[in-house]
């Protein structure tokens, strides 16, 4: 569990929009080792917008999300486990982030670097001090521009 995930269930319950969008989803279509999903959504104006996605693994490299949207945008999320407890990630949508997650026992640490603009580094750590108590913190550091330096931090 990451420090930022502690309040996730209550945030999802309070923050999710429960509305009446018309959406068609087809998941789990299998084309050999590739899993394919298709989603089409109808807007209030009646236009249809679709996206197609997939996921697969090859030689230890996981392509967790590959998406092509109707507006021409794409999403790529990959992960690699170089050793037990360590996971490297790459996520690209509007930006590109290179991440590292390390778990050992009751401790989890994460790090993320914006590799597209080289503008931000973020890290977090969480340790379970007892079955019901987690202690953690996170910080963000701006690497470039007028606001270079420590931009935010939390401990809890």
mmCIF file of the C-alpha atoms, coordinates in Angstrom:
data_MODEL
# 
_entry.id   MODEL 
# 
loop_
_atom_site.group_PDB 
_atom_site.id 
_atom_site.type_symbol 
_atom_site.label_atom_id 
_atom_site.label_alt_id 
_atom_site.label_comp_id 
_atom_site.label_asym_id 
_atom_site.label_entity_id 
_atom_site.label_seq_id 
_atom_site.pdbx_PDB_ins_code 
_atom_site.Cartn_x 
_atom_site.Cartn_y 
_atom_site.Cartn_z 
_atom_site.occupancy 
_atom_site.B_iso_or_equiv 
_atom_site.pdbx_formal_charge 
_atom_site.auth_seq_id 
_atom_site.auth_comp_id 
_atom_site.auth_asym_id 
_atom_site.auth_atom_id 
_atom_site.pdbx_PDB_model_num 
ATOM 1   C CA . UNK A 1 1   ? 0.000   0.000   0.000   1.00 0.00 ? 1   UNK A CA 1 
ATOM 2   C CA . UNK A 1 2   ? 1.335   3.405   -0.931  1.00 0.00 ? 2   UNK A CA 1 
ATOM 3   C CA . UNK A 1 3   ? 0.897   6.439   1.302   1.00 0.00 ? 3   UNK A CA 1 
ATOM 4   C CA . UNK A 1 4   ? -1.326  8.109   -1.309  1.00 0.00 ? 4   UNK A CA 1 
ATOM 5   C CA . UNK A 1 5   ? -3.638  5.041   -1.385  1.00 0.00 ? 5   UNK A CA 1 
ATOM 6   C CA . UNK A 1 6   ? -4.686  5.221   2.287   1.00 0.00 ? 6   UNK A CA 1 
ATOM 7   C CA . UNK A 1 7   ? -7.733  7.443   1.667   1.00 0.00 ? 7   UNK A CA 1 
ATOM 8   C CA . UNK A 1 8   ? -8.551  6.047   -1.800  1.00 0.00 ? 8   UNK A CA 1 
ATOM 9   C CA . UNK A 1 9   ? -11.725 4.019   -0.939  1.00 0.00 ? 9   UNK A CA 1 
ATOM 10  C CA . UNK A 1 10  ? -13.426 6.982   0.743   1.00 0.00 ? 10  UNK A CA 1 
ATOM 11  C CA . UNK A 1 11  ? -12.233 9.394   -1.966  1.00 0.00 ? 11  UNK A CA 1 
ATOM 12  C CA . UNK A 1 12  ? -13.660 7.118   -4.675  1.00 0.00 ? 12  UNK A CA 1 
ATOM 13  C CA . UNK A 1 13  ? -17.013 6.911   -2.898  1.00 0.00 ? 13  UNK A CA 1 
ATOM 14  C CA . UNK A 1 14  ? -17.256 10.678  -2.445  1.00 0.00 ? 14  UNK A CA 1 
ATOM 15  C CA . UNK A 1 15  ? -15.598 11.779  -5.681  1.00 0.00 ? 15  UNK A CA 1 
ATOM 16  C CA . UNK A 1 16  ? -16.942 9.435   -8.341  1.00 0.00 ? 16  UNK A CA 1 
ATOM 17  C CA . UNK A 1 17  ? -19.567 10.903  -10.607 1.00 0.00 ? 17  UNK A CA 1 
ATOM 18  C CA . UNK A 1 18  ? -22.653 8.765   -10.682 1.00 0.00 ? 18  UNK A CA 1 
ATOM 19  C CA . UNK A 1 19  ? -24.380 9.933   -13.819 1.00 0.00 ? 19  UNK A CA 1 
ATOM 20  C CA . UNK A 1 20  ? -26.347 8.543   -16.701 1.00 0.00 ? 20  UNK A CA 1 
ATOM 21  C CA . UNK A 1 21  ? -23.757 8.396   -19.492 1.00 0.00 ? 21  UNK A CA 1 
ATOM 22  C CA . UNK A 1 22  ? -24.433 5.889   -22.226 1.00 0.00 ? 22  UNK A CA 1 
ATOM 23  C CA . UNK A 1 23  ? -21.355 3.672   -22.558 1.00 0.00 ? 23  UNK A CA 1 
ATOM 24  C CA . UNK A 1 24  ? -20.676 0.334   -24.217 1.00 0.00 ? 24  UNK A CA 1 
ATOM 25  C CA . UNK A 1 25  ? -17.645 -1.633  -23.008 1.00 0.00 ? 25  UNK A CA 1 
ATOM 26  C CA . UNK A 1 26  ? -16.307 -4.929  -24.311 1.00 0.00 ? 26  UNK A CA 1 
ATOM 27  C CA . UNK A 1 27  ? -13.414 -6.377  -22.296 1.00 0.00 ? 27  UNK A CA 1 
ATOM 28  C CA . UNK A 1 28  ? -11.555 -9.613  -22.301 1.00 0.00 ? 28  UNK A CA 1 
ATOM 29  C CA . UNK A 1 29  ? -11.569 -10.175 -26.026 1.00 0.00 ? 29  UNK A CA 1 
ATOM 30  C CA . UNK A 1 30  ? -8.640  -12.498 -26.589 1.00 0.00 ? 30  UNK A CA 1 
ATOM 31  C CA . UNK A 1 31  ? -6.425  -12.531 -29.633 1.00 0.00 ? 31  UNK A CA 1 
ATOM 32  C CA . UNK A 1 32  ? -3.839  -15.064 -28.479 1.00 0.00 ? 32  UNK A CA 1 
ATOM 33  C CA . UNK A 1 33  ? -1.645  -13.555 -25.752 1.00 0.00 ? 33  UNK A CA 1 
ATOM 34  C CA . UNK A 1 34  ? -3.142  -10.096 -26.324 1.00 0.00 ? 34  UNK A CA 1 
ATOM 35  C CA . UNK A 1 35  ? -6.159  -8.934  -24.324 1.00 0.00 ? 35  UNK A CA 1 
ATOM 36  C CA . UNK A 1 36  ? -8.278  -6.351  -26.176 1.00 0.00 ? 36  UNK A CA 1 
ATOM 37  C CA . UNK A 1 37  ? -10.918 -3.914  -24.917 1.00 0.00 ? 37  UNK A CA 1 
ATOM 38  C CA . UNK A 1 38  ? -13.186 -1.561  -26.826 1.00 0.00 ? 38  UNK A CA 1 
ATOM 39  C CA . UNK A 1 39  ? -15.188 1.283   -25.300 1.00 0.00 ? 39  UNK A CA 1 
ATOM 40  C CA . UNK A 1 40  ? -17.660 3.583   -27.012 1.00 0.00 ? 40  UNK A CA 1 
ATOM 41  C CA . UNK A 1 41  ? -19.315 6.480   -25.231 1.00 0.00 ? 41  UNK A CA 1 
ATOM 42  C CA . UNK A 1 42  ? -22.207 8.634   -26.369 1.00 0.00 ? 42  UNK A CA 1 
ATOM 43  C CA . UNK A 1 43  ? -22.074 12.316  -25.468 1.00 0.00 ? 43  UNK A CA 1 
ATOM 44  C CA . UNK A 1 44  ? -25.037 14.477  -24.537 1.00 0.00 ? 44  UNK A CA 1 
ATOM 45  C CA . UNK A 1 45  ? -25.006 15.847  -28.102 1.00 0.00 ? 45  UNK A CA 1 
ATOM 46  C CA . UNK A 1 46  ? -25.363 12.306  -29.462 1.00 0.00 ? 46  UNK A CA 1 
ATOM 47  C CA . UNK A 1 47  ? -21.875 11.890  -30.927 1.00 0.00 ? 47  UNK A CA 1 
ATOM 48  C CA . UNK A 1 48  ? -20.016 8.625   -30.419 1.00 0.00 ? 48  UNK A CA 1 
ATOM 49  C CA . UNK A 1 49  ? -16.426 8.518   -29.217 1.00 0.00 ? 49  UNK A CA 1 
ATOM 50  C CA . UNK A 1 50  ? -14.499 5.245   -29.150 1.00 0.00 ? 50  UNK A CA 1 
ATOM 51  C CA . UNK A 1 51  ? -11.215 3.952   -27.863 1.00 0.00 ? 51  UNK A CA 1 
ATOM 52  C CA . UNK A 1 52  ? -9.530  0.608   -28.343 1.00 0.00 ? 52  UNK A CA 1 
ATOM 53  C CA . UNK A 1 53  ? -7.046  -0.819  -25.891 1.00 0.00 ? 53  UNK A CA 1 
ATOM 54  C CA . UNK A 1 54  ? -4.963  -3.838  -25.255 1.00 0.00 ? 54  UNK A CA 1 
ATOM 55  C CA . UNK A 1 55  ? -2.464  -5.433  -22.918 1.00 0.00 ? 55  UNK A CA 1 
ATOM 56  C CA . UNK A 1 56  ? 0.124   -8.158  -23.226 1.00 0.00 ? 56  UNK A CA 1 
ATOM 57  C CA . UNK A 1 57  ? 3.493   -9.299  -21.903 1.00 0.00 ? 57  UNK A CA 1 
ATOM 58  C CA . UNK A 1 58  ? 6.651   -10.196 -23.794 1.00 0.00 ? 58  UNK A CA 1 
ATOM 59  C CA . UNK A 1 59  ? 10.014  -11.345 -22.383 1.00 0.00 ? 59  UNK A CA 1 
ATOM 60  C CA . UNK A 1 60  ? 9.281   -10.013 -18.885 1.00 0.00 ? 60  UNK A CA 1 
ATOM 61  C CA . UNK A 1 61  ? 8.118   -6.607  -20.125 1.00 0.00 ? 61  UNK A CA 1 
ATOM 62  C CA . UNK A 1 62  ? 4.421   -5.997  -19.444 1.00 0.00 ? 62  UNK A CA 1 
ATOM 63  C CA . UNK A 1 63  ? 2.445   -3.658  -21.660 1.00 0.00 ? 63  UNK A CA 1 
ATOM 64  C CA . UNK A 1 64  ? -0.244  -2.936  -19.053 1.00 0.00 ? 64  UNK A CA 1 
ATOM 65  C CA . UNK A 1 65  ? -2.201  -0.452  -21.154 1.00 0.00 ? 65  UNK A CA 1 
ATOM 66  C CA . UNK A 1 66  ? -2.100  0.423   -24.836 1.00 0.00 ? 66  UNK A CA 1 
ATOM 67  C CA . UNK A 1 67  ? -4.932  2.711   -25.945 1.00 0.00 ? 67  UNK A CA 1 
ATOM 68  C CA . UNK A 1 68  ? -5.820  4.608   -29.099 1.00 0.00 ? 68  UNK A CA 1 
ATOM 69  C CA . UNK A 1 69  ? -8.534  7.247   -28.761 1.00 0.00 ? 69  UNK A CA 1 
ATOM 70  C CA . UNK A 1 70  ? -10.792 8.691   -31.460 1.00 0.00 ? 70  UNK A CA 1 
ATOM 71  C CA . UNK A 1 71  ? -9.250  12.165  -31.029 1.00 0.00 ? 71  UNK A CA 1 
ATOM 72  C CA . UNK A 1 72  ? -5.831  10.812  -32.028 1.00 0.00 ? 72  UNK A CA 1 
ATOM 73  C CA . UNK A 1 73  ? -4.357  10.635  -28.535 1.00 0.00 ? 73  UNK A CA 1 
ATOM 74  C CA . UNK A 1 74  ? -2.640  7.513   -27.247 1.00 0.00 ? 74  UNK A CA 1 
ATOM 75  C CA . UNK A 1 75  ? -1.857  5.987   -23.857 1.00 0.00 ? 75  UNK A CA 1 
ATOM 76  C CA . UNK A 1 76  ? 1.031   3.659   -23.015 1.00 0.00 ? 76  UNK A CA 1 
ATOM 77  C CA . UNK A 1 77  ? 1.744   2.051   -19.637 1.00 0.00 ? 77  UNK A CA 1 
ATOM 78  C CA . UNK A 1 78  ? 4.489   -0.529  -19.223 1.00 0.00 ? 78  UNK A CA 1 
ATOM 79  C CA . UNK A 1 79  ? 6.103   -2.298  -16.291 1.00 0.00 ? 79  UNK A CA 1 
ATOM 80  C CA . UNK A 1 80  ? 9.146   -4.457  -15.694 1.00 0.00 ? 80  UNK A CA 1 
ATOM 81  C CA . UNK A 1 81  ? 10.162  -6.405  -12.585 1.00 0.00 ? 81  UNK A CA 1 
ATOM 82  C CA . UNK A 1 82  ? 13.994  -6.560  -12.638 1.00 0.00 ? 82  UNK A CA 1 
ATOM 83  C CA . UNK A 1 83  ? 14.241  -8.219  -9.198  1.00 0.00 ? 83  UNK A CA 1 
ATOM 84  C CA . UNK A 1 84  ? 11.841  -9.375  -6.461  1.00 0.00 ? 84  UNK A CA 1 
ATOM 85  C CA . UNK A 1 85  ? 10.132  -6.435  -4.752  1.00 0.00 ? 85  UNK A CA 1 
ATOM 86  C CA . UNK A 1 86  ? 11.205  -3.917  -7.393  1.00 0.00 ? 86  UNK A CA 1 
ATOM 87  C CA . UNK A 1 87  ? 8.973   -2.709  -10.224 1.00 0.00 ? 87  UNK A CA 1 
ATOM 88  C CA . UNK A 1 88  ? 9.900   -0.176  -12.900 1.00 0.00 ? 88  UNK A CA 1 
ATOM 89  C CA . UNK A 1 89  ? 7.089   1.613   -14.744 1.00 0.00 ? 89  UNK A CA 1 
ATOM 90  C CA . UNK A 1 90  ? 6.722   3.945   -17.699 1.00 0.00 ? 90  UNK A CA 1 
ATOM 91  C CA . UNK A 1 91  ? 3.485   5.883   -18.286 1.00 0.00 ? 91  UNK A CA 1 
ATOM 92  C CA . UNK A 1 92  ? 2.826   8.143   -21.241 1.00 0.00 ? 92  UNK A CA 1 
ATOM 93  C CA . UNK A 1 93  ? -0.350  10.075  -21.975 1.00 0.00 ? 93  UNK A CA 1 
ATOM 94  C CA . UNK A 1 94  ? 0.018   13.848  -22.198 1.00 0.00 ? 94  UNK A CA 1 
ATOM 95  C CA . UNK A 1 95  ? 3.350   13.584  -20.392 1.00 0.00 ? 95  UNK A CA 1 
ATOM 96  C CA . UNK A 1 96  ? 5.826   10.776  -19.773 1.00 0.00 ? 96  UNK A CA 1 
ATOM 97  C CA . UNK A 1 97  ? 6.747   9.466   -16.317 1.00 0.00 ? 97  UNK A CA 1 
ATOM 98  C CA . UNK A 1 98  ? 9.376   6.912   -15.380 1.00 0.00 ? 98  UNK A CA 1 
ATOM 99  C CA . UNK A 1 99  ? 8.645   5.266   -12.044 1.00 0.00 ? 99  UNK A CA 1 
ATOM 100 C CA . UNK A 1 100 ? 10.164  2.860   -9.560  1.00 0.00 ? 100 UNK A CA 1 
ATOM 101 C CA . UNK A 1 101 ? 8.352   0.979   -6.778  1.00 0.00 ? 101 UNK A CA 1 
ATOM 102 C CA . UNK A 1 102 ? 10.206  -1.025  -4.153  1.00 0.00 ? 102 UNK A CA 1 
ATOM 103 C CA . UNK A 1 103 ? 8.592   -3.176  -1.474  1.00 0.00 ? 103 UNK A CA 1 
ATOM 104 C CA . UNK A 1 104 ? 10.439  -4.976  1.311   1.00 0.00 ? 104 UNK A CA 1 
ATOM 105 C CA . UNK A 1 105 ? 8.475   -6.426  4.197   1.00 0.00 ? 105 UNK A CA 1 
ATOM 106 C CA . UNK A 1 106 ? 6.118   -3.758  5.535   1.00 0.00 ? 106 UNK A CA 1 
ATOM 107 C CA . UNK A 1 107 ? 7.843   -0.892  3.707   1.00 0.00 ? 107 UNK A CA 1 
ATOM 108 C CA . UNK A 1 108 ? 6.975   0.493   0.276   1.00 0.00 ? 108 UNK A CA 1 
ATOM 109 C CA . UNK A 1 109 ? 8.805   3.312   -1.491  1.00 0.00 ? 109 UNK A CA 1 
ATOM 110 C CA . UNK A 1 110 ? 8.036   4.940   -4.827  1.00 0.00 ? 110 UNK A CA 1 
ATOM 111 C CA . UNK A 1 111 ? 9.740   7.416   -7.105  1.00 0.00 ? 111 UNK A CA 1 
ATOM 112 C CA . UNK A 1 112 ? 8.576   9.123   -10.286 1.00 0.00 ? 112 UNK A CA 1 
ATOM 113 C CA . UNK A 1 113 ? 10.443  11.345  -12.746 1.00 0.00 ? 113 UNK A CA 1 
ATOM 114 C CA . UNK A 1 114 ? 8.872   13.407  -15.533 1.00 0.00 ? 114 UNK A CA 1 
ATOM 115 C CA . UNK A 1 115 ? 11.108  12.340  -18.420 1.00 0.00 ? 115 UNK A CA 1 
ATOM 116 C CA . UNK A 1 116 ? 9.312   14.357  -21.102 1.00 0.00 ? 116 UNK A CA 1 
ATOM 117 C CA . UNK A 1 117 ? 9.990   17.820  -19.684 1.00 0.00 ? 117 UNK A CA 1 
ATOM 118 C CA . UNK A 1 118 ? 12.499  16.845  -16.960 1.00 0.00 ? 118 UNK A CA 1 
ATOM 119 C CA . UNK A 1 119 ? 10.528  19.158  -14.693 1.00 0.00 ? 119 UNK A CA 1 
ATOM 120 C CA . UNK A 1 120 ? 9.431   17.173  -11.629 1.00 0.00 ? 120 UNK A CA 1 
ATOM 121 C CA . UNK A 1 121 ? 10.559  14.389  -9.306  1.00 0.00 ? 121 UNK A CA 1 
ATOM 122 C CA . UNK A 1 122 ? 8.194   12.821  -6.764  1.00 0.00 ? 122 UNK A CA 1 
ATOM 123 C CA . UNK A 1 123 ? 8.813   10.197  -4.099  1.00 0.00 ? 123 UNK A CA 1 
ATOM 124 C CA . UNK A 1 124 ? 6.874   8.547   -1.287  1.00 0.00 ? 124 UNK A CA 1 
ATOM 125 C CA . UNK A 1 125 ? 7.455   6.006   1.462   1.00 0.00 ? 125 UNK A CA 1 
ATOM 126 C CA . UNK A 1 126 ? 5.072   4.078   3.703   1.00 0.00 ? 126 UNK A CA 1 
ATOM 127 C CA . UNK A 1 127 ? 5.809   1.614   6.481   1.00 0.00 ? 127 UNK A CA 1 
ATOM 128 C CA . UNK A 1 128 ? 3.403   -0.488  8.501   1.00 0.00 ? 128 UNK A CA 1 
ATOM 129 C CA . UNK A 1 129 ? 4.356   -0.005  12.148  1.00 0.00 ? 129 UNK A CA 1 
ATOM 130 C CA . UNK A 1 130 ? 1.516   -2.233  13.384  1.00 0.00 ? 130 UNK A CA 1 
ATOM 131 C CA . UNK A 1 131 ? -1.398  -4.076  11.756  1.00 0.00 ? 131 UNK A CA 1 
ATOM 132 C CA . UNK A 1 132 ? -3.634  -0.998  11.976  1.00 0.00 ? 132 UNK A CA 1 
ATOM 133 C CA . UNK A 1 133 ? -1.087  1.833   11.742  1.00 0.00 ? 133 UNK A CA 1 
ATOM 134 C CA . UNK A 1 134 ? 0.832   3.021   8.679   1.00 0.00 ? 134 UNK A CA 1 
ATOM 135 C CA . UNK A 1 135 ? 3.364   5.843   8.751   1.00 0.00 ? 135 UNK A CA 1 
ATOM 136 C CA . UNK A 1 136 ? 4.405   7.561   5.551   1.00 0.00 ? 136 UNK A CA 1 
ATOM 137 C CA . UNK A 1 137 ? 5.262   10.649  3.659   1.00 0.00 ? 137 UNK A CA 1 
ATOM 138 C CA . UNK A 1 138 ? 5.763   12.056  0.203   1.00 0.00 ? 138 UNK A CA 1 
ATOM 139 C CA . UNK A 1 139 ? 7.512   14.965  -1.436  1.00 0.00 ? 139 UNK A CA 1 
ATOM 140 C CA . UNK A 1 140 ? 7.705   16.622  -4.838  1.00 0.00 ? 140 UNK A CA 1 
ATOM 141 C CA . UNK A 1 141 ? 10.633  18.559  -6.208  1.00 0.00 ? 141 UNK A CA 1 
ATOM 142 C CA . UNK A 1 142 ? 10.501  20.869  -9.248  1.00 0.00 ? 142 UNK A CA 1 
ATOM 143 C CA . UNK A 1 143 ? 13.636  20.464  -11.356 1.00 0.00 ? 143 UNK A CA 1 
ATOM 144 C CA . UNK A 1 144 ? 13.372  23.379  -13.770 1.00 0.00 ? 144 UNK A CA 1 
ATOM 145 C CA . UNK A 1 145 ? 12.051  26.870  -14.242 1.00 0.00 ? 145 UNK A CA 1 
ATOM 146 C CA . UNK A 1 146 ? 11.498  29.711  -11.792 1.00 0.00 ? 146 UNK A CA 1 
ATOM 147 C CA . UNK A 1 147 ? 9.906   27.371  -9.264  1.00 0.00 ? 147 UNK A CA 1 
ATOM 148 C CA . UNK A 1 148 ? 12.844  24.934  -9.010  1.00 0.00 ? 148 UNK A CA 1 
ATOM 149 C CA . UNK A 1 149 ? 13.071  23.421  -5.553  1.00 0.00 ? 149 UNK A CA 1 
ATOM 150 C CA . UNK A 1 150 ? 10.865  21.604  -3.080  1.00 0.00 ? 150 UNK A CA 1 
ATOM 151 C CA . UNK A 1 151 ? 7.246   22.093  -4.182  1.00 0.00 ? 151 UNK A CA 1 
ATOM 152 C CA . UNK A 1 152 ? 5.283   19.984  -1.682  1.00 0.00 ? 152 UNK A CA 1 
ATOM 153 C CA . UNK A 1 153 ? 5.634   17.483  1.126   1.00 0.00 ? 153 UNK A CA 1 
ATOM 154 C CA . UNK A 1 154 ? 3.361   15.521  3.472   1.00 0.00 ? 154 UNK A CA 1 
ATOM 155 C CA . UNK A 1 155 ? 3.914   13.311  6.505   1.00 0.00 ? 155 UNK A CA 1 
ATOM 156 C CA . UNK A 1 156 ? 1.277   11.239  8.217   1.00 0.00 ? 156 UNK A CA 1 
# 
